[in-house]
XYZ file of C-alpha atoms in Angstrom:
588
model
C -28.389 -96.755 186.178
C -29.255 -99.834 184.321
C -28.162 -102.125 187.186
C -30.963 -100.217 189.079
C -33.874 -100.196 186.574
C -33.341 -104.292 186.272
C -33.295 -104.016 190.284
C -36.437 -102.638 190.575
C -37.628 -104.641 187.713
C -37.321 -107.346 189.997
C -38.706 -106.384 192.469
C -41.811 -105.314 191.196
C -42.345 -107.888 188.265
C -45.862 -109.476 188.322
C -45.432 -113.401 188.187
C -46.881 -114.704 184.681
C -49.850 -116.903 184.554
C -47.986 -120.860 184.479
C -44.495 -119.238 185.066
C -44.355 -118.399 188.670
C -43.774 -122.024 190.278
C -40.640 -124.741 189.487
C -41.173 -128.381 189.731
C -44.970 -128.994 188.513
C -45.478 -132.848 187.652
C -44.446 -133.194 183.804
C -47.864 -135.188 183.461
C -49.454 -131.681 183.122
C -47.813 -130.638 180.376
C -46.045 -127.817 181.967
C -42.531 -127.619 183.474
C -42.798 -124.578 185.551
C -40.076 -122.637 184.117
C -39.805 -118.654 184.394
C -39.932 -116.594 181.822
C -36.298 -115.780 179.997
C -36.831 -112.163 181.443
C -37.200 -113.401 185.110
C -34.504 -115.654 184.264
C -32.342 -113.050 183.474
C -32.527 -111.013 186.487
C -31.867 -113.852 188.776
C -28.642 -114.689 186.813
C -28.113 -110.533 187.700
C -28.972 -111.120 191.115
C -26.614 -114.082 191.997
C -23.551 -112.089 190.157
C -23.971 -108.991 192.076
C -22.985 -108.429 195.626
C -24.289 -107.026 198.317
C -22.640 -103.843 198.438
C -23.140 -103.566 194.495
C -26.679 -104.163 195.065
C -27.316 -101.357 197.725
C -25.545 -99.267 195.796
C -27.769 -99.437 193.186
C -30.910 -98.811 195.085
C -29.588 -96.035 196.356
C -29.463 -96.729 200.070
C -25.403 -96.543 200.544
C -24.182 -95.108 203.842
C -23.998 -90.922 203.675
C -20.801 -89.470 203.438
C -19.995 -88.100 207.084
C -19.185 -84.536 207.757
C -14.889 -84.457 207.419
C -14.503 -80.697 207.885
C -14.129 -80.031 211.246
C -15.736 -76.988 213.117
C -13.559 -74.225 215.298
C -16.227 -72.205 216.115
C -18.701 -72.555 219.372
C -21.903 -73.972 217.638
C -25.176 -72.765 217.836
C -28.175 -74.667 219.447
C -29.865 -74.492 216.423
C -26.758 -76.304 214.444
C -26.771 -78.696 217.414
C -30.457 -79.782 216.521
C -29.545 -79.892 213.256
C -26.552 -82.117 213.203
C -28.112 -84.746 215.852
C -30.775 -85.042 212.995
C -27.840 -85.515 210.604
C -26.279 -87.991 212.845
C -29.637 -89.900 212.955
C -30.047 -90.112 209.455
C -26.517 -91.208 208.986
C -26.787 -94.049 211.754
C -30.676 -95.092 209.910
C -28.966 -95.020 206.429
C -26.148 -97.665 207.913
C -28.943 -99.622 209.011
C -31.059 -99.340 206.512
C -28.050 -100.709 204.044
C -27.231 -103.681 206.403
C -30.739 -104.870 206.628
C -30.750 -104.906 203.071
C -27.640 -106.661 202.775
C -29.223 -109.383 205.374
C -32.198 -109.771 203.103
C -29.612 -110.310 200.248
C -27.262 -112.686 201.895
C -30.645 -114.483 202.891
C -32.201 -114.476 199.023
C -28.809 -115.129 197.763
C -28.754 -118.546 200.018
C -32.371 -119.512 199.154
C -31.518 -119.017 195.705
C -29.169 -121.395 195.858
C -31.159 -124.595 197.260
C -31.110 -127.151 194.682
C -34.982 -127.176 192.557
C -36.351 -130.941 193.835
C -37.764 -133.201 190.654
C -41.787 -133.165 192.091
C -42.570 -136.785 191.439
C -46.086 -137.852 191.876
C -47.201 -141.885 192.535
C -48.801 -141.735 188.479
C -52.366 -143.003 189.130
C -53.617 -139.943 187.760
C -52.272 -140.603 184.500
C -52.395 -144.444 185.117
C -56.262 -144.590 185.507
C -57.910 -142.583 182.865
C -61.246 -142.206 184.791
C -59.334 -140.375 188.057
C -60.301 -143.242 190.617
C -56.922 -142.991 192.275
C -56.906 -139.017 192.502
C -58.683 -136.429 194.637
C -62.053 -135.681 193.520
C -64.622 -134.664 196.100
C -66.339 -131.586 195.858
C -66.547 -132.043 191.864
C -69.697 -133.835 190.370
C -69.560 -137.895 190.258
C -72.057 -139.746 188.651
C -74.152 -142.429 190.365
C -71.264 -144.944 191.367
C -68.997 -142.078 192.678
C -66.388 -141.718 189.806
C -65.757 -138.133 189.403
C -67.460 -136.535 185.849
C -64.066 -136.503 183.828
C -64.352 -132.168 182.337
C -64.948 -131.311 185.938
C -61.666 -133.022 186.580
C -60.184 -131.776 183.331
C -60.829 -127.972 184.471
C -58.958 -128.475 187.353
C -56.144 -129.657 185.964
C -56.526 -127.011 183.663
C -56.074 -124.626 186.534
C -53.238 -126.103 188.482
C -51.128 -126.173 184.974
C -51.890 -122.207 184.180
C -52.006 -121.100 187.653
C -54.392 -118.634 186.179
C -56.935 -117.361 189.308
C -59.993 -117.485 185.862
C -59.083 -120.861 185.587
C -59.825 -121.868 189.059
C -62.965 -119.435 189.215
C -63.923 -121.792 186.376
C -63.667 -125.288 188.497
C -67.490 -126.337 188.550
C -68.851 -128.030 191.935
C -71.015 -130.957 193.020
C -72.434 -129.089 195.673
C -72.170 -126.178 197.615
C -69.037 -126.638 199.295
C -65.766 -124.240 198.299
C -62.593 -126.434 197.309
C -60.198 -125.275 200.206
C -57.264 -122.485 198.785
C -55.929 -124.921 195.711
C -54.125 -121.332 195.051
C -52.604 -121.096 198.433
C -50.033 -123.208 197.456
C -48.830 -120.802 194.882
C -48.415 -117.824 197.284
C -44.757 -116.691 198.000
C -42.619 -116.288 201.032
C -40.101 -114.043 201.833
C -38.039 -116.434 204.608
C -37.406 -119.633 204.645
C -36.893 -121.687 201.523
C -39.896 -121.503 198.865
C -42.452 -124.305 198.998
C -41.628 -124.980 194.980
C -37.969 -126.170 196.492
C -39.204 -128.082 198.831
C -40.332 -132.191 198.291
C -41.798 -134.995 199.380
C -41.649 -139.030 197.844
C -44.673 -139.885 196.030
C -47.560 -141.339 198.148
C -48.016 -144.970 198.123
C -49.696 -145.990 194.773
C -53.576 -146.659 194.479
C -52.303 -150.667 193.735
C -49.847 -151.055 196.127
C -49.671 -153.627 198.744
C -48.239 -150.015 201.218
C -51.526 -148.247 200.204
C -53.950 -151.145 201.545
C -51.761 -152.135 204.534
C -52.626 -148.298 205.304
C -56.280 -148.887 204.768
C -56.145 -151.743 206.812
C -54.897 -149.571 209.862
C -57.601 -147.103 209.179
C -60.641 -149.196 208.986
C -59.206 -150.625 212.671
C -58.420 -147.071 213.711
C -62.388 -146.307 212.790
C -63.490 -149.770 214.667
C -61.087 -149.087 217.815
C -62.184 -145.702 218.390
C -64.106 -145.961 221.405
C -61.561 -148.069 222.628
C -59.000 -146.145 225.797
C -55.624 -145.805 225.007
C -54.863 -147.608 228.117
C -56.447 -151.218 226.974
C -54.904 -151.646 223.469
C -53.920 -154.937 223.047
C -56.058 -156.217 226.197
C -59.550 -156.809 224.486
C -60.494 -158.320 221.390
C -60.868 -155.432 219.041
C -57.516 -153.791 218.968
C -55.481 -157.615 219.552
C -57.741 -158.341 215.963
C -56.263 -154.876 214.538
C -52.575 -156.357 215.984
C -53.078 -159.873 214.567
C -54.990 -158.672 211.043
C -51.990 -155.969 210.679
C -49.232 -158.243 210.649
C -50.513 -160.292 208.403
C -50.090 -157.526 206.020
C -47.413 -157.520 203.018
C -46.637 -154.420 203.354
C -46.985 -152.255 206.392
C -44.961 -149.151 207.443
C -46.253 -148.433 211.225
C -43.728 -148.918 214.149
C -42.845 -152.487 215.082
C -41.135 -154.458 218.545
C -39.139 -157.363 217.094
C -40.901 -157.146 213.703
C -44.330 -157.673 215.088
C -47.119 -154.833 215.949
C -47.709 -155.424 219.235
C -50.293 -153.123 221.925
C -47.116 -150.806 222.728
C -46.408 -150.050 218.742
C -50.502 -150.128 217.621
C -51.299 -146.421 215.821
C -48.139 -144.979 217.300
C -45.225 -142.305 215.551
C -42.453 -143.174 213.516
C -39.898 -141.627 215.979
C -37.653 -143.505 218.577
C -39.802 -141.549 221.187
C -43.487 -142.487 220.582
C -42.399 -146.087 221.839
C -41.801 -144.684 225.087
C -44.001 -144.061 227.825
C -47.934 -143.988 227.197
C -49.817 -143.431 223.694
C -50.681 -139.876 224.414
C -47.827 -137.212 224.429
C -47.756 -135.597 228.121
C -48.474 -131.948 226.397
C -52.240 -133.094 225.566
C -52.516 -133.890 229.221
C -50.863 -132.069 231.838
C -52.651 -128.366 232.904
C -51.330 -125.447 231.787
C -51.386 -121.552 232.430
C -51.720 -118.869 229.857
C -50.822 -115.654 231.735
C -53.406 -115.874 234.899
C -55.641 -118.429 233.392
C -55.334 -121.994 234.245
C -56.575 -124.507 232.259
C -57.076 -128.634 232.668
C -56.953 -130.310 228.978
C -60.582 -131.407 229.204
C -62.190 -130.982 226.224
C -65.473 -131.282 224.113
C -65.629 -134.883 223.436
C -68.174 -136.965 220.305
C -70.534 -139.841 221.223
C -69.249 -143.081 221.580
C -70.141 -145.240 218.614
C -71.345 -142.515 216.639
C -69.949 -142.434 213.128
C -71.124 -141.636 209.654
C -71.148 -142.143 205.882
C -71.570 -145.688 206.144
C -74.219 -145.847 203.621
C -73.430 -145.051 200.058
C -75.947 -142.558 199.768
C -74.464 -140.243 202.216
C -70.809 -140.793 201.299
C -71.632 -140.137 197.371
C -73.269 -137.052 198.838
C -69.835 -135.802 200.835
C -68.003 -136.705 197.719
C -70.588 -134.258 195.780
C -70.021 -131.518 198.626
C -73.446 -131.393 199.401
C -73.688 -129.462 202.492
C -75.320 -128.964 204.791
C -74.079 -131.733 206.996
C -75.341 -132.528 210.738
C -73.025 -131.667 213.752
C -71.148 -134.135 215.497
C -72.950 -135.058 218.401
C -71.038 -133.750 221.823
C -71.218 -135.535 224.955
C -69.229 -133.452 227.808
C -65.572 -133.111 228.405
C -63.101 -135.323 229.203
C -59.086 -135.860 229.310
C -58.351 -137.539 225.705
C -58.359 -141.466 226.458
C -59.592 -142.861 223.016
C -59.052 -142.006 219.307
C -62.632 -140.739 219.359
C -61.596 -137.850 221.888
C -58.093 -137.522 219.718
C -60.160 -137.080 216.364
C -62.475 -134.879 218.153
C -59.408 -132.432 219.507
C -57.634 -132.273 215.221
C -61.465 -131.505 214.429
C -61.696 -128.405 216.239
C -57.963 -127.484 216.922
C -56.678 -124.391 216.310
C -53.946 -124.603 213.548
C -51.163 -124.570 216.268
C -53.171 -124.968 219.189
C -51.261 -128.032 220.757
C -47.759 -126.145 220.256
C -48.515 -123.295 221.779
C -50.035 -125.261 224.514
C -46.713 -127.431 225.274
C -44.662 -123.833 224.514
C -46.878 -122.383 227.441
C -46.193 -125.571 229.430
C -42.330 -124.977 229.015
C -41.993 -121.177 229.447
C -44.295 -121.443 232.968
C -42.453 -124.662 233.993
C -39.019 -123.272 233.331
C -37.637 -125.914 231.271
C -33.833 -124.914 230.274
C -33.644 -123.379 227.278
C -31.204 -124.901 224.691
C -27.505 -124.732 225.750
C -27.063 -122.969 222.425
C -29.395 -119.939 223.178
C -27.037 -116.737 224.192
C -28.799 -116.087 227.125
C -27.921 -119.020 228.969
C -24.027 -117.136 229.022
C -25.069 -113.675 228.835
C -24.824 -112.671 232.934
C -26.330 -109.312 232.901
C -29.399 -109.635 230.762
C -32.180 -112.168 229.407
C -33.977 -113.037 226.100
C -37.404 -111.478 225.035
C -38.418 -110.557 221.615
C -34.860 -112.413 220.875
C -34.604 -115.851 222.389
C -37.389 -115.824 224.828
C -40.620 -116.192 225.438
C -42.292 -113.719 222.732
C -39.673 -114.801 219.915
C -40.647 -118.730 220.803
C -45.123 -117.971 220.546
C -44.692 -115.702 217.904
C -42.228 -117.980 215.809
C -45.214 -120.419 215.964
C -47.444 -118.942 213.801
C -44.866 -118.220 211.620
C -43.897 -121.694 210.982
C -47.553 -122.360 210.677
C -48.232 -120.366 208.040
C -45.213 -121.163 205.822
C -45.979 -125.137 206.447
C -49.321 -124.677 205.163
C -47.991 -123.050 201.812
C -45.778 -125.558 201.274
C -48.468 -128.612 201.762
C -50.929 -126.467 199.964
C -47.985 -126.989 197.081
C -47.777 -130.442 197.385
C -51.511 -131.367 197.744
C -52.807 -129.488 194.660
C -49.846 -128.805 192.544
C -47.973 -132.498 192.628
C -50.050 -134.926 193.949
C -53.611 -134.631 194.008
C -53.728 -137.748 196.239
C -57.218 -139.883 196.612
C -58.556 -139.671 200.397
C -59.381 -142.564 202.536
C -62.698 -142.187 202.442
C -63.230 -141.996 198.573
C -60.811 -145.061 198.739
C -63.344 -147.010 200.968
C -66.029 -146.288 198.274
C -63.828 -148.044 196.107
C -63.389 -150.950 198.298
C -67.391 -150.939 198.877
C -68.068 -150.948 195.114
C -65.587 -153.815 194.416
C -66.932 -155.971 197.238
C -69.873 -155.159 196.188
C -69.327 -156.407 192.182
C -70.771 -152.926 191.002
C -67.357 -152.060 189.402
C -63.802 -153.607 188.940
C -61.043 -151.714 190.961
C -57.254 -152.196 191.261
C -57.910 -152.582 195.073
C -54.937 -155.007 196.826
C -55.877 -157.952 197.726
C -54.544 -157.123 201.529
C -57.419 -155.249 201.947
C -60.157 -157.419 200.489
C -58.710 -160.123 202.727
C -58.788 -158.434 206.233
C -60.573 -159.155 208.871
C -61.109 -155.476 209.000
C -63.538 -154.957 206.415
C -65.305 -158.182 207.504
C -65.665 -156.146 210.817
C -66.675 -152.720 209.409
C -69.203 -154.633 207.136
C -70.862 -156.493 210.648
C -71.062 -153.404 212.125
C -72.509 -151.048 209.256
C -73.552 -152.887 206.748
C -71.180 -151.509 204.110
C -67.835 -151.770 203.391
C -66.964 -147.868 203.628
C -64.599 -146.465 205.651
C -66.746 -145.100 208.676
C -65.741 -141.335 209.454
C -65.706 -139.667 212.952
C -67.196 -136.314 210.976
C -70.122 -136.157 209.706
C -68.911 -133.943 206.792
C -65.935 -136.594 206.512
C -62.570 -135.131 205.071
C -61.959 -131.864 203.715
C -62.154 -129.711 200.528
C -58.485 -131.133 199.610
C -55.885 -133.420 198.659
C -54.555 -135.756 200.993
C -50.950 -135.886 200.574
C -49.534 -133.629 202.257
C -51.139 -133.538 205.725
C -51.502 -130.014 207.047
C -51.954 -130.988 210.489
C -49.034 -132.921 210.123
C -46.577 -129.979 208.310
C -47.716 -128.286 211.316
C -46.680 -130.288 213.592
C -43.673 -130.833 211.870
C -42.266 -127.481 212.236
C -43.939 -126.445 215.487
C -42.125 -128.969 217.101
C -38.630 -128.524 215.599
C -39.043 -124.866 216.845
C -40.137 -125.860 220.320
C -37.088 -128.646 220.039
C -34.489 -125.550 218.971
C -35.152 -123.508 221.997
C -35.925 -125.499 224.671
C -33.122 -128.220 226.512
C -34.867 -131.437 224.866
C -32.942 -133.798 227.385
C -35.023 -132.673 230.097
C -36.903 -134.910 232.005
C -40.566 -134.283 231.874
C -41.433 -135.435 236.142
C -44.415 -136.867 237.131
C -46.101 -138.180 234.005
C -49.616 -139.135 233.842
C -52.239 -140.466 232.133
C -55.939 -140.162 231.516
C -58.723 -142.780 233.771
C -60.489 -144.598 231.040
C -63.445 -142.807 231.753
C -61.372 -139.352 231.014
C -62.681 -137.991 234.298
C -59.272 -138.085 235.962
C -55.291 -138.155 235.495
C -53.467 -141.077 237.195
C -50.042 -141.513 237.560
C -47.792 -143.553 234.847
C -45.464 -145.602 236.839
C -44.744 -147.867 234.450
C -40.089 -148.733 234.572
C -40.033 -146.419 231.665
C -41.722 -143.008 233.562
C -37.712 -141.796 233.937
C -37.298 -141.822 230.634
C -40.200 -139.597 229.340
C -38.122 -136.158 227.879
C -39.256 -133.313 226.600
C -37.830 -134.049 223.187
C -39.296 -137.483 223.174
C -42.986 -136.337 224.578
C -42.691 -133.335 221.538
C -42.252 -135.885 218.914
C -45.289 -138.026 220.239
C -47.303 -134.566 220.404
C -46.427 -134.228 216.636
C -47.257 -137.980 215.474
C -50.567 -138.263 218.190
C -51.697 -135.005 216.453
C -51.254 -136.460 213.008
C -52.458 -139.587 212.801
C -55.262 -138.236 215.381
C -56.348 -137.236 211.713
C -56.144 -140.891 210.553
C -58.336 -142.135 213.578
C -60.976 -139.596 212.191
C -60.323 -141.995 208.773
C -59.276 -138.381 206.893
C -55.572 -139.376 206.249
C -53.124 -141.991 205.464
C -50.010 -143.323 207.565
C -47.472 -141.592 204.766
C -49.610 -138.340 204.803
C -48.642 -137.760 208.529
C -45.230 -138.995 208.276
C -43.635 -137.451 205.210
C -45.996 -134.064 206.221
C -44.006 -134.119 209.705
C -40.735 -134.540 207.807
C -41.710 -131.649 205.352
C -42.583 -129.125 208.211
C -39.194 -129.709 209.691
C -37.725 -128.963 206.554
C -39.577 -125.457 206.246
C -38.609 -124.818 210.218
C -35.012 -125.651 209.604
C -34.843 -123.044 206.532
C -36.800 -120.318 208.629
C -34.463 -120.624 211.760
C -31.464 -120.833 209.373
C -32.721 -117.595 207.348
C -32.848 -115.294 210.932
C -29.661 -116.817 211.953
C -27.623 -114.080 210.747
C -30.413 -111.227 212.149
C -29.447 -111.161 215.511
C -26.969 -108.792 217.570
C -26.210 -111.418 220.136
C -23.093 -113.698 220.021
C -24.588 -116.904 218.599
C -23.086 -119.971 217.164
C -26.191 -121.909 216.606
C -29.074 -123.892 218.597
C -28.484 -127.991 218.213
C -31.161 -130.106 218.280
C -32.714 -133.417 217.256
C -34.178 -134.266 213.890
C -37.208 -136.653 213.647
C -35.002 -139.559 212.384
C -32.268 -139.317 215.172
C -29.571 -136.518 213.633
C -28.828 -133.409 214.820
C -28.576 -130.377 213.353
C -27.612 -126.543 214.072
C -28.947 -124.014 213.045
């Protein structure tokens, strides 16, 4: 049974150190490429078939019993041939899952291995200033020390867990999971197959213009939704952004304007108010009912605007102080969003709007079986447990696949470590390829009246996180949280009676504005998805691009998931059809 041995060889094979992942950036000297023995067996496993397959693992249907009886049997041969019959109708089984998991590997297989590109100013700028650094040791100016860097790139080329162990610290804060990225899933399409463009370049006119909008998103955070555009710090964010030369946020006529300022990418986030109607309206979780009011930061409270403190962040010296909490309130402000993606639960706001939709009784999508099927109704298939539970399954497969892209491709500088750039070349301590767009703005002039510094004022006081920028997991999140909520609910519904938070937050008034009949629930789950993303931008942890092309890649991982259980279900089922984020539709 050699077919079998290489079978199980397979299957139990232990992935080599710097051979287990396709697609790392060539600028690491390693290409990613399995061994000629793993190799082998998945040139074995794409020529056999299914039925070849389960034949060699032994789990074929039994041969049923073709002599037939004449005599009366015995009630102890009746016991004993019902177990027969059981085992025959579990072997059966047993085969055709396997030949679903086959069908599925077989398909997966066959998804084309993306080039990972990343934007080059790691290799462009010898001392690291336009990648990801903090939580290694930087010297007195806040450039990262160069063999700390070294021995993490020396990790994400061998993928060896030693290497990592061997990643020396500024502080005493842990990098977050750089090996999470490397971890394997068994549905859906593998995070090494999936892609995203580079991020904007540390040079580029695209990279300041998104600067720009987060130095305003930091100054306008006190500011309610509900007055952009009508007092004078958000119409200087309007008038300094379109002055920029290179600006990718949502436009009316080519111009930001108050209805386009820090909104989505999507047709949808245009319409209506800024915040999506999920992170407002009340919702039940079995017999608990529950207003969105939640912990909200002090107004004009922000930190590591002195140099002192942000070198220290970029160190990861803990401990750092608590934000400072000031009662509950509807969100009204980017304060109150940045405060909600600081404490969120990974799919908190999904399984919020899911809860909204199963207790409100939105129609489910015309393409779920149960909509035809007279007699019966969905549960752990097409209802209510398969939509929750399919949540945190997304969830957990986006983050692998960011976790990919952040340490393994990209290694993209944060905003904040940006800002310290920005500060130091102001400042004439050290020359810094920093666009001109941004040393022009009237946004730094702002920060600097404010603070005293040029750096990019953060709503936490620990600032960003222990990783890369690019990709956004908040964002990959959202990304494929809401293309599941999109594939199983009716998104041409109608969401009635929209509202929207009092500036004070205390209260929810009605939005009568002549576009309140045109809020759906397709449209308000898109805004959910881009308010929760660049909610981490208002904190000043992320870039524009990080949130967009992070909500694009969690679709992606959604769309292979949904497609991969597809073919696992007993009901007649031609497919659910929904909307992408840019317009299409798909089935899946």
């Amino acid at each position: 049974m050699e077919v079998a041995h290489e079978w199980q060889g397979l299957a139990k094979k232990d992935r080599p150190s710097g051979a287990g992942r396709p697609g790392l950036t060539q600028d690491l000297g390693t290409t990613g490429s399995m061994s000629s023995s793993s190799l082998s067996r998945r040139a074995l496993l794409v020529r056999m078939t299914a039925s070849t397959a389960a034949a060699a693992m032994g789990v074929g249907v039994p041969r049923l019993f073709a002599k037939q009886e004449t005599e009366s049997p015995s009630i102890d041969r009746i016991a004993g041939e019902t177990q027969v019959s059981r085992a025959v109708a579990g072997g059966a089984r047993r085969a055709q899952a396997f030949r679903i998991r086959l069908k599925a590997a077989l398909r997966e297989l066959k998804v084309p291995l993306p080039l990972q590109i990343s934007n080059g100013d790691e290799t462009l700028y010898p001392n690291r200033i336009g990648s990801y650094s903090k939580g290694l040791p930087h010297d007195s100016i806040g450039e990262v020390d160069l063999p700390a860097y070294s021995s993490l790139l020396t990790a994400v080329g061998s993928m060896d867990p030693n290497d990592f162990a061997n990643i020396p610290l500024g502080g005493n804060v842990k990098l977050a999971d750089p090996q999470g990225g490397l971890a394997f899933d068994l549905e859906g399409t593998d995070s090494g197959q999936l892609t995203i463009p580079p991020s904007p370049a540390l040079a580029s006119a695209e990279r300041a213009g998104e600067m720009v909008e987060d130095y305003w998103m930091a100054l306008t955070r006190d500011v309610p939704f509900s007055q952009y555009g009508s007092e004078a710090v958000t119409a200087a964010a309007i008038a300094d952004l379109n002055k920029l030369a290179d600006f990718k946020g949502p436009r009316e006529n080519g111009q930001v304007t108050a209805a386009t300022l820090f909104r989505g990418f999507t047709t949808a986030d245009l319409v209506g108010p800024f915040l999506s109607q999920f992170l407002l309206l009340p919702v039940s979780f079995g017999t608990l009912s529950v207003l969105q009011q939640y912990k909200t930061y002090a107004s004009g409270t922000d930190y590591l605007t002195d140099f002192a403190s942000c070198l220290a962040c970029q160190n990861g010296q803990d401990p750092f102080p608590p934000n400072v909490v000031s009662g509950t309130s509807y969100t009204k402000s980017g304060r109150d969003l940045g405060a909600y993606v600081h404490a969120d639960l990974p799919y908190q706001a999904y399984l919020t709007a899911a809860q909204w939709l199963l207790a409100d009784k939105v129609p489910l999508n015309p393409g779920n079986p149960y909509r035809h099927i007279s007699n019966q109704s969905g549960f752990q298939t097409f209802g209510g447990p398969h939509i929750l539970d399919l949540l945190g399954e997304v969830t957990n497969r986006a983050l692998k696949a960011v976790w990919y892209q952040k340490w393994f491709v990209h290694r993209t500088v944060r905003p904040e470590a940006y800002g310290c750039l920005v500060h130091q070349a102001v400042s004439g301590v050290a020359k810094y390829p920093v666009h001109s767009d941004v040393l022009n703005s009237q946004a730094i002039d702002q920060v600097f009246s404010r603070y005293g510094s040029y750096l990019l004022p953060s709503a936490y006081p620990e600032g960003c996180p222990q990783h890369p920028s690019y990709a956004e997991g908040h964002g990959a999140i959202a990304g494929a949280c809401v293309t599941v909520l999109k594939a199983f609910f009716n998104e041409n519904s109608v969401i009635p009676n929209p509202v929207v938070a009092s500036d004070d937050g205390q209260f929810l008034l009605p939005y009568t504005a002549p576009d309140a009949g045109e809020i759906t629930v397709g449209g308000e789950l898109n805004k959910l998805a881009s308010n929760i993303a660049l909610g981490r931008d208002m904190a000043g942890v992320h870039w524009r691009s990080d949130a967009v092309q992070s909500i694009l890649l969690g679709e992606a991982v959604a769309v292979s998931i949904l497609r991969d259980q597809r073919s696992t279900f007993n009901e007649p089922f031609s497919g659910l059809t929904f909307t992408k984020f840019d317009g299409t539709t798909v089935t899946v």
